[in-house]
Amino acid sequence: MLGLLTAVQLSAAPIASASAQPLAPVGGYPSQPIRFVSPFPAGGGNDAITRIVTNKLAAVTGQPAVVDNRGGAGGNIGAKLVAETRPDGYTLLTSQVSLMAVNPTLYSSAGFDPIKSFTPITQLNAAPLAIVVAADSPLKTFADLVTQARAEPGKLTYATPGNGTLSHLVGVVLDKDHKIALTHVPYKGAGPAITDLLGGQVATLITSTSSVAGFVQNGKMRVLAVTSPKRLGVFAKVPTLDELGYKNASFEDWYGIFAPAGTSPERVAYLRASIAQVLQSPEVVKLIHDGGSEVVASTPDAFAAQLKSDIAKWSRIVKLSGAKID
């Protein structure tokens, strides 16, 4: 029985099939509801994927899974709350690259240390950022964009969901590392940026695939390139920047689950196994694929290694951008 497995065995166990029986408790855990803190307002990507997981998790653990939205300060408030919570496995954090790998450099005081304050449980998904234009744009390919940007540096505009976002930082990389000079136009979220792209106020938009997948599918937008290492999901026909010859321009956004530092290995392993089982559900896989990303369900060790790599990568880019929030 799973309840008798060690933490190491649970961590290494393959993802169970969606039809598997609920996991037996480990050492009496869990015996009460598990709270998932989403450090952004309801309705956004972090909240959405948290609910995708929690909607099915109760059937696996036998305990309710509750979403607690604690937005503010770019996610820092919710992250700090979980970092300071008792490490008993009953309060977890759904986080993402921008919060864990960007904010500690972007903010003068984020209020937490992404390595020391948390124990990684599992990376839920991986998704590229997309470089898109309106369907009626004269820019038909990424090569068209590059040609025009280099001919008239700074004339072409690119919208993003805001200063210091991954989208903004990808634009910084294109400029600093690849001499593709675009003028940044930050918005307060992807919604108003999309409105202005479709209205012709900006030339291009860099944002998450989930934000634009519907517009691409209904023919209102065209994707010039994606930042993932490989093609995936509904964007399988779109070239990656790496394929187009732009090295060191592979960037993936992700969401993942963290526990406060000091959470027991047995509970971390149980959580990883139960969440991984949810992620194997065909319904969940489809929801994640339809949003332009792929399921990962990594082990805690693999997720920790990914986090360290992303911190090194994004801290360099934040410094290149000169962005800073007090």
XYZ file of N, CA and C in Angstrom, residues 40 73-75 96-103 105-107 129-130 158-174 184-191 193 205-208 211 227 251-253 255 313-315 317-325:
195
model
N -2.103 35.572 -6.434
C -2.626 36.530 -7.399
C -4.150 36.517 -7.318
N 1.584 42.938 -4.631
C 3.041 43.072 -4.755
C 3.633 42.030 -5.696
N 2.978 41.810 -6.826
C 3.509 40.868 -7.805
C 3.596 39.441 -7.317
N 2.748 39.090 -6.349
C 2.763 37.738 -5.796
C 3.546 37.613 -4.506
N 5.069 30.614 -9.688
C 5.433 30.640 -11.103
C 6.793 31.303 -11.271
N 7.320 31.244 -12.483
C 8.667 31.744 -12.740
C 8.815 33.209 -12.338
N 7.853 34.037 -12.706
C 7.997 35.468 -12.431
C 8.141 35.746 -10.944
N 7.437 34.991 -10.135
C 7.483 35.201 -8.690
C 8.759 34.641 -8.071
N 9.132 33.435 -8.453
C 10.247 32.758 -7.785
C 11.617 33.102 -8.369
N 11.683 33.365 -9.677
C 12.984 33.577 -10.318
C 13.249 35.010 -10.726
N 12.193 35.843 -10.799
C 12.349 37.234 -11.215
C 12.228 38.191 -10.032
N 11.188 38.020 -9.218
C 10.919 38.978 -8.143
C 12.061 39.189 -7.157
N 15.096 39.479 -7.624
C 16.036 40.452 -8.184
C 15.328 41.754 -8.528
N 14.100 41.645 -9.004
C 13.343 42.821 -9.430
C 12.972 43.712 -8.255
N 12.577 43.109 -7.138
C 12.158 43.867 -5.958
C 13.339 44.048 -4.995
N 6.415 31.571 -24.048
C 5.794 32.855 -24.345
C 5.642 32.932 -25.857
N 4.660 33.658 -26.314
C 4.395 33.767 -27.742
C 4.596 35.204 -28.211
N 6.378 46.758 -28.961
C 5.894 45.469 -28.457
C 5.207 45.685 -27.121
N 3.997 45.170 -27.023
C 3.216 45.259 -25.802
C 3.522 44.072 -24.903
N 3.401 44.288 -23.586
C 3.537 43.206 -22.611
C 2.539 43.440 -21.485
N 2.320 42.431 -20.637
C 1.421 42.627 -19.489
C 1.995 43.537 -18.404
N 3.238 44.020 -18.557
C 3.761 44.947 -17.561
C 5.268 44.972 -17.458
N 5.799 46.001 -16.820
C 7.225 46.107 -16.570
C 7.697 44.972 -15.664
N 8.840 44.387 -16.011
C 9.413 43.342 -15.185
C 8.798 41.975 -15.362
N 7.793 41.851 -16.230
C 7.208 40.536 -16.502
C 8.148 39.730 -17.392
N 7.902 38.431 -17.479
C 8.718 37.600 -18.365
C 8.637 38.109 -19.793
N 7.454 38.567 -20.192
C 7.273 39.086 -21.548
C 8.195 40.271 -21.809
N 8.261 41.199 -20.873
C 9.151 42.349 -20.983
C 10.599 41.892 -21.081
N 10.966 40.925 -20.248
C 12.362 40.487 -20.207
C 12.772 39.738 -21.470
N 11.830 39.041 -22.104
C 12.135 38.423 -23.404
C 12.460 39.516 -24.419
N 11.710 40.612 -24.389
C 12.018 41.745 -25.270
C 13.391 42.314 -25.006
N 13.801 42.337 -23.738
C 15.147 42.803 -23.379
C 16.207 41.896 -23.988
N 15.979 40.584 -23.931
C 16.931 39.630 -24.517
C 17.043 39.827 -26.024
N 15.913 40.006 -26.697
C 15.936 40.221 -28.151
C 16.749 41.470 -28.501
N 9.329 49.098 -25.920
C 8.437 48.423 -24.981
C 7.253 49.308 -24.599
N 6.055 48.724 -24.656
C 4.838 49.409 -24.214
C 4.183 48.521 -23.146
N 4.411 48.817 -21.865
C 3.853 47.984 -20.799
C 2.391 48.294 -20.513
N 1.628 47.260 -20.212
C 0.220 47.406 -19.851
C 0.001 46.812 -18.458
N -1.178 47.036 -17.912
C -1.532 46.440 -16.630
C -2.306 45.155 -16.890
N -1.573 44.153 -17.347
C -2.194 42.873 -17.654
C -2.271 42.609 -19.145
N -2.496 41.331 -19.475
C -2.541 40.925 -20.887
C -3.799 41.423 -21.587
N -4.911 41.548 -20.865
C -6.175 41.941 -21.479
C -6.113 43.251 -22.252
N -3.514 44.841 -23.241
C -2.490 44.746 -24.285
C -3.060 44.079 -25.530
N 2.929 41.751 -29.743
C 2.662 41.472 -28.334
C 3.444 40.235 -27.936
N 4.097 40.316 -26.785
C 4.756 39.146 -26.204
C 4.003 38.812 -24.927
N 3.471 37.596 -24.850
C 2.687 37.217 -23.678
C 2.596 35.697 -23.592
N 1.890 35.216 -22.582
C 1.735 33.778 -22.396
C 0.877 33.182 -23.507
N -2.880 33.215 -22.858
C -3.591 34.484 -23.033
C -4.083 34.687 -24.470
N 8.881 30.838 -27.446
C 10.179 30.806 -26.754
C 10.525 29.448 -26.155
N 12.954 30.201 -23.407
C 12.438 30.535 -22.084
C 11.075 29.893 -21.908
N 10.873 29.300 -20.744
C 9.574 28.702 -20.458
C 9.001 29.289 -19.170
N 7.740 29.567 -19.233
C 6.981 29.927 -18.051
C 6.497 28.626 -17.418
N 4.172 26.898 -13.800
C 3.539 26.962 -12.489
C 3.981 25.731 -11.719
N 19.260 32.373 -14.675
C 18.941 32.908 -16.005
C 18.223 34.250 -15.919
N 17.150 34.307 -15.118
C 16.316 35.497 -15.098
C 16.931 36.635 -14.300
N 17.732 36.333 -13.299
C 18.382 37.425 -12.556
C 19.330 38.186 -13.472
N 18.895 38.615 -16.679
C 18.095 39.403 -17.609
C 17.473 40.614 -16.906
N 17.053 40.435 -15.653
C 16.517 41.572 -14.894
C 17.585 42.659 -14.785
N 18.811 42.245 -14.506
C 19.901 43.221 -14.387
C 20.166 43.911 -15.735
N 20.062 43.145 -16.826
C 20.229 43.738 -18.159
C 19.156 44.799 -18.428
N 17.950 44.520 -17.950
C 16.832 45.426 -18.222
C 16.922 46.707 -17.430
N 17.595 46.650 -16.284
C 17.659 47.823 -15.414
C 16.403 48.040 -14.596
N 15.438 47.123 -14.715
C 14.171 47.276 -13.980
C 14.391 47.037 -12.487
N 13.730 47.807 -11.658
C 13.827 47.667 -10.209
C 12.562 48.212 -9.576
N 12.029 47.492 -8.590
C 10.845 47.940 -7.864
C 11.196 48.021 -6.401
